[in-house]
Amino acid sequence: MLEPSLDLYGQTFDQVDSLLKELISRSHARYAMIVDMKGFVLMHARALWAPTPPSLDSLATLVASNYSANTAIAQLFGERGFKEMVQQGDQVGTYMEELGDKALLVTVFDRSAALGRVKLITKATADAIKVVIDSNSDDAPTLSFGDDWASDTDELLDGFFGEGKDS
Amino acid sequence: MSTINFAAREINFKLVYYGPGLSGKTTNLKQIYEKVPGEAKGELVSLATEDERTLFFDFLPLDLGKVNGFTTRFHLYTVPGQVFYNTSRKIILRGVDGIVFVADSAPNRLRANAESLRNLRENLAENNLKLRDIPYVIQVNKRDLSDAVPVEMVQMVLDPDGTVPLYEAVAYRFEGVFEPLRAVSKLVLDKLAERT
């Protein structure tokens, strides 16, 4: 059976969505996102006043890879990982909190938000998200693929690669 | 393992281009980026050194379209081929769903091909994975080299049983670039159906 990487569906999804929006509002951050360890975006929220974010796919991939690289550095010194994962530029910074071993909560903030406040509220939100996910008792939705799956995927791939066949 | 996002109705897959240094992994991604229409691709991200050798990875997200009501998204990665970047390769292999092994046709790179494949098996093992369990194809690149070894010789080194799909390519001319990507995508999608 196929499982989601993090149990985010139904009521749990709605609750976590509210937590992300609250995080944005209370910390005055631009964006908050949940990224799995493979670099896929699972959920995201954006402040109404924030400029259009960069590509979320690129951001998520770089965040997850950066986390993995930093963990590898920590392990060179016998640490399990680094406790603080914060980056600060002149205008924009990012702060990361682990959500168990499957995902990361990432907050992107600018100079209008105080780092200490961002860290405090992001930590509290990560704890709250873990509680919501751990208390989820709903069965995960199931995916089923009918007999047409093979032909459907052939059609999908033909449609995609047919537009630019190799020379 | 593929990532499913029920809320967004997306299924996400991670494909990795692996192989020895300078075999053409980044060239594959650049060619794919050039040929895929704008709405179906994201940004091509390259973490490279000043002399354009891959330092950490290249990354290209593709949106293949919908099947069974779910959007299928493929994230394509390359690894750095140079021997001393092994930690980076291990990190990139985490959660891999499919692999395109890009082999070099130059006679003096036969051994590098074999060593890279052995390194791939070792790094997968460290991620608790086995190559035989992962959808996998071979692309034999640089077929236009004047001294290119016969493709059978490359196959003898990498897949003596001849069980792995193999494609010849001249990646910088966009020859044989889509075929291995299409093949590994199909294998990954079929495997998803087997697991459910």
XYZ file of C-alpha atoms in Angstrom:
363
model
C 0.000 0.000 0.000
C 1.163 3.477 -0.828
C 1.531 5.807 2.116
C 1.862 9.572 2.126
C 5.233 10.788 3.464
C 3.462 12.663 6.253
C -0.121 12.135 7.387
C -1.521 15.355 5.950
C -5.060 14.882 4.735
C -8.628 15.622 5.746
C -9.052 17.284 9.107
C -5.331 17.028 9.896
C -4.521 18.962 6.743
C -6.964 21.719 7.710
C -5.556 21.941 11.237
C -1.951 22.132 10.022
C -2.975 24.696 7.415
C -4.411 26.863 10.219
C -1.201 26.466 12.218
C 0.912 27.609 9.268
C -1.285 30.656 8.746
C -1.078 31.477 12.441
C 2.715 31.113 12.302
C 2.867 33.601 9.424
C 0.582 36.021 11.188
C 2.238 35.895 14.628
C 5.869 35.882 13.486
C 5.353 38.337 10.610
C 7.228 35.918 8.332
C 6.744 35.937 4.563
C 6.241 32.228 3.941
C 6.031 28.956 5.833
C 6.308 25.574 4.189
C 6.476 21.907 5.059
C 9.000 20.024 2.969
C 9.668 16.304 3.047
C 13.217 14.993 3.294
C 13.255 14.235 -0.427
C 12.682 17.903 -1.212
C 8.994 17.856 -2.119
C 6.646 20.618 -0.923
C 3.856 19.143 1.192
C 2.130 22.365 2.294
C 2.821 26.072 2.218
C 1.380 29.383 3.364
C 2.151 32.937 2.326
C 1.537 36.263 4.020
C -0.899 38.453 2.116
C 1.642 41.275 1.954
C 4.577 39.074 0.882
C 5.986 39.307 -2.636
C 5.562 36.331 -4.967
C 7.887 33.619 -3.691
C 10.625 32.076 -5.827
C 10.009 28.613 -7.281
C 8.799 26.499 -4.372
C 10.192 23.339 -5.997
C 13.670 24.852 -6.130
C 13.376 26.248 -2.616
C 12.197 22.919 -1.182
C 14.930 20.932 -2.933
C 17.655 23.286 -1.774
C 16.301 23.370 1.782
C 16.124 19.568 2.052
C 19.568 19.128 0.489
C 21.023 21.812 2.729
C 19.549 20.060 5.755
C 21.015 16.722 4.650
C 24.430 18.272 3.975
C 24.460 20.001 7.366
C 23.467 16.766 9.083
C 26.338 15.013 7.288
C 28.724 17.719 8.554
C 27.439 17.287 12.107
C 27.859 13.530 11.888
C 31.513 13.968 10.905
C 31.942 15.290 14.440
C 29.871 12.613 16.092
C 26.755 14.758 16.418
C 23.321 13.501 15.390
C 22.666 16.837 13.710
C 22.853 20.573 14.318
C 20.274 22.063 16.654
C 20.006 25.452 14.962
C 19.327 25.721 11.254
C 19.137 29.390 10.461
C 20.411 31.462 7.534
C 20.392 35.243 7.466
C 21.046 37.528 4.527
C 20.849 41.317 4.388
C 17.155 41.195 3.530
C 15.854 37.647 3.889
C 16.482 34.699 6.177
C 15.277 31.143 6.643
C 14.729 29.088 9.743
C 14.138 25.317 9.866
C 12.657 22.978 12.436
C 12.456 19.196 12.111
C 9.036 17.532 12.024
C 10.130 14.116 13.220
C 12.367 12.319 10.742
C 10.129 12.758 7.711
C 9.786 16.474 7.097
C 10.948 20.006 7.850
C 9.075 23.167 8.748
C 10.688 26.124 7.010
C 9.981 29.767 7.762
C 11.161 32.495 5.380
C 11.298 35.962 6.898
C 12.649 39.424 6.125
C 13.885 42.411 8.110
C 10.397 43.253 9.305
C 10.392 40.114 11.483
C 12.583 39.642 14.555
C 14.687 36.474 14.354
C 14.090 35.579 17.992
C 10.341 35.795 17.517
C 10.494 33.767 14.294
C 12.476 31.036 16.036
C 10.211 30.968 19.086
C 6.979 30.786 17.091
C 8.355 28.335 14.520
C 9.470 25.962 17.302
C 6.050 26.192 18.966
C 4.318 25.592 15.636
C 6.490 22.557 14.896
C 5.545 21.083 18.276
C 1.864 21.784 17.628
C 2.029 20.200 14.156
C 3.637 17.067 15.591
C 0.825 16.784 18.160
C -1.829 17.167 15.451
C -0.199 14.535 13.231
C 0.421 12.110 16.105
C -3.216 12.347 17.185
C -4.552 11.687 13.695
C -6.570 8.498 13.892
C -8.148 8.659 10.433
C -7.173 5.985 7.961
C -4.975 7.260 5.156
C -6.807 7.618 1.860
C -6.022 4.787 -0.489
C -5.021 4.926 -4.100
C -6.163 2.269 -6.462
C -5.122 1.814 -10.032
C -7.462 0.092 -12.406
C -6.716 -2.203 -15.298
C -6.274 0.837 -17.499
C -3.258 2.084 -15.548
C -0.698 0.751 -18.053
C -2.441 2.317 -21.050
C -3.194 5.530 -19.135
C 0.460 5.994 -18.229
C 1.538 5.175 -21.787
C -0.806 7.897 -22.976
C 0.590 10.307 -20.383
C 4.185 9.637 -21.445
C 3.339 9.791 -25.158
C 1.641 13.116 -24.574
C 4.619 14.481 -22.711
C 7.557 13.150 -24.697
C 5.776 13.235 -28.021
C 6.099 17.005 -28.115
C 9.877 16.908 -28.291
C 11.138 13.670 -29.737
C 14.885 13.136 -29.923
C 16.431 14.107 -33.208
C 9.590 5.737 -2.431
C 7.288 8.108 -4.297
C 5.707 10.910 -2.286
C 1.957 11.272 -2.472
C 0.264 14.511 -1.533
C -3.449 13.800 -1.155
C -4.325 17.416 -0.451
C -2.722 18.681 -3.656
C -3.570 15.445 -5.509
C 0.015 15.018 -6.613
C 2.308 12.022 -6.920
C 5.963 12.993 -6.840
C 8.874 10.890 -8.048
C 12.605 11.369 -7.715
C 14.790 10.310 -10.648
C 18.584 10.442 -10.432
C 21.108 10.582 -13.274
C 24.168 8.711 -12.043
C 27.494 7.901 -13.709
C 31.200 8.720 -13.847
C 32.537 12.261 -14.077
C 32.074 14.015 -17.431
C 29.835 11.262 -18.825
C 27.106 13.805 -19.680
C 24.628 13.790 -16.803
C 24.294 17.571 -16.646
C 24.126 17.726 -20.452
C 21.091 15.421 -20.319
C 19.291 17.755 -17.926
C 20.190 20.835 -19.941
C 18.867 19.211 -23.115
C 15.661 18.125 -21.396
C 15.225 21.649 -20.066
C 15.672 23.053 -23.593
C 13.163 20.691 -25.213
C 10.357 20.504 -22.673
C 7.676 23.190 -23.121
C 7.678 25.998 -20.560
C 4.512 25.126 -18.658
C 5.695 21.575 -17.980
C 9.037 22.428 -16.400
C 10.362 24.396 -13.486
C 13.694 26.115 -13.027
C 16.912 24.254 -13.753
C 19.022 24.619 -10.625
C 22.739 23.842 -10.870
C 25.104 23.806 -7.939
C 28.369 23.784 -9.859
C 31.976 24.881 -9.467
C 33.415 27.853 -11.380
C 34.518 25.523 -14.175
C 30.963 24.154 -14.454
C 31.650 20.780 -12.854
C 28.728 19.625 -10.725
C 29.511 20.326 -7.072
C 26.369 19.066 -5.354
C 23.599 18.427 -7.872
C 21.537 19.731 -10.785
C 17.790 19.764 -10.358
C 14.917 20.008 -12.826
C 11.237 19.511 -11.907
C 8.892 18.232 -14.631
C 5.112 18.101 -14.567
C 4.053 15.228 -16.811
C 0.317 15.750 -16.524
C -2.582 13.978 -14.835
C -3.329 10.307 -14.542
C -6.165 8.885 -12.424
C -6.888 12.423 -11.245
C -3.405 12.881 -9.795
C -0.768 15.205 -11.184
C 2.447 13.265 -11.771
C 5.568 15.239 -11.046
C 9.109 14.060 -11.637
C 12.080 15.679 -9.966
C 15.243 15.035 -11.963
C 18.622 15.183 -10.240
C 22.200 14.625 -11.313
C 24.967 13.662 -8.926
C 28.536 14.972 -9.058
C 30.551 12.325 -10.877
C 33.972 13.095 -9.475
C 35.151 10.407 -7.079
C 35.730 12.705 -4.091
C 32.120 13.951 -3.969
C 30.759 10.686 -2.641
C 28.980 12.180 0.375
C 26.982 14.383 -1.995
C 26.013 11.361 -4.092
C 24.755 9.522 -1.017
C 22.600 12.488 -0.026
C 21.073 12.814 -3.494
C 20.202 9.108 -3.616
C 18.021 9.398 -0.531
C 14.475 8.371 -1.482
C 15.334 7.741 -5.143
C 12.530 6.215 -7.235
C 14.380 5.618 -10.516
C 17.891 5.826 -11.967
C 19.374 6.618 -15.369
C 22.983 5.439 -15.393
C 24.907 7.590 -17.894
C 27.921 5.631 -19.196
C 30.806 7.043 -21.216
C 31.729 5.434 -24.559
C 35.414 6.439 -24.443
C 37.731 3.417 -24.198
C 39.671 4.939 -21.331
C 36.430 5.404 -19.326
C 35.310 1.783 -19.271
C 36.836 1.273 -15.858
C 35.311 4.542 -14.597
C 31.895 3.278 -15.725
C 32.360 0.051 -13.782
C 33.617 1.864 -10.686
C 30.718 4.297 -10.773
C 28.222 1.445 -10.953
C 29.915 -0.273 -8.021
C 29.807 3.033 -6.132
C 26.091 3.351 -6.949
C 25.408 -0.081 -5.429
C 27.412 0.805 -2.304
C 25.666 4.134 -1.827
C 22.238 2.584 -2.331
C 23.108 -0.021 0.294
C 23.905 2.784 2.732
C 20.391 4.109 2.052
C 19.021 0.572 2.644
C 18.234 0.169 -1.045
C 19.210 -2.378 -3.685
C 19.714 -1.568 -7.343
C 17.682 -4.589 -8.414
C 14.642 -3.171 -6.571
C 14.806 0.238 -8.261
C 13.644 1.040 -11.804
C 16.890 1.527 -13.672
C 18.069 2.065 -17.264
C 21.459 2.623 -18.876
C 22.266 5.385 -21.345
C 25.522 4.852 -23.257
C 26.496 8.405 -24.132
C 29.067 9.940 -26.500
C 28.394 7.466 -29.299
C 29.842 10.025 -31.724
C 33.395 9.629 -30.390
C 35.717 8.425 -33.158
C 37.154 5.795 -30.819
C 33.893 4.877 -29.051
C 33.957 1.290 -27.832
C 31.203 -1.010 -29.151
C 28.048 -0.641 -27.097
C 28.185 -4.391 -26.429
C 31.459 -3.857 -24.595
C 29.899 -1.236 -22.307
C 26.981 -3.562 -21.711
C 29.354 -6.419 -20.900
C 30.932 -4.265 -18.200
C 27.728 -2.823 -16.706
C 25.086 -5.441 -17.358
C 26.553 -8.733 -18.564
C 23.171 -10.472 -18.309
C 21.611 -7.906 -20.627
C 18.555 -7.426 -18.414
C 18.683 -3.632 -18.057
C 17.175 -1.463 -20.825
C 20.028 0.228 -22.670
C 19.970 3.298 -24.922
C 22.666 4.830 -27.108
C 22.999 8.595 -27.014
C 24.811 11.708 -28.127
C 23.335 13.866 -25.410
C 24.711 17.241 -26.506
C 22.902 16.761 -29.844
C 19.712 15.632 -28.055
C 20.026 12.143 -29.489
C 18.891 9.394 -27.124
C 17.976 11.802 -24.304
C 14.204 11.371 -24.042
C 14.150 7.580 -24.605
C 15.869 6.564 -21.342
C 13.898 9.176 -19.402
C 10.646 7.909 -20.860
C 11.640 4.310 -20.140
C 12.567 4.889 -16.515
C 9.428 7.001 -15.992
C 7.296 4.135 -17.276
C 9.079 1.641 -15.003
C 8.545 3.943 -12.008
C 4.838 4.412 -12.765
C 4.347 0.660 -13.244
C 6.079 -0.027 -9.947
C 3.785 2.417 -8.190
C 0.780 0.418 -9.369
C 2.394 -2.837 -8.149
C 2.766 -1.393 -4.645
C -0.836 -0.347 -4.200
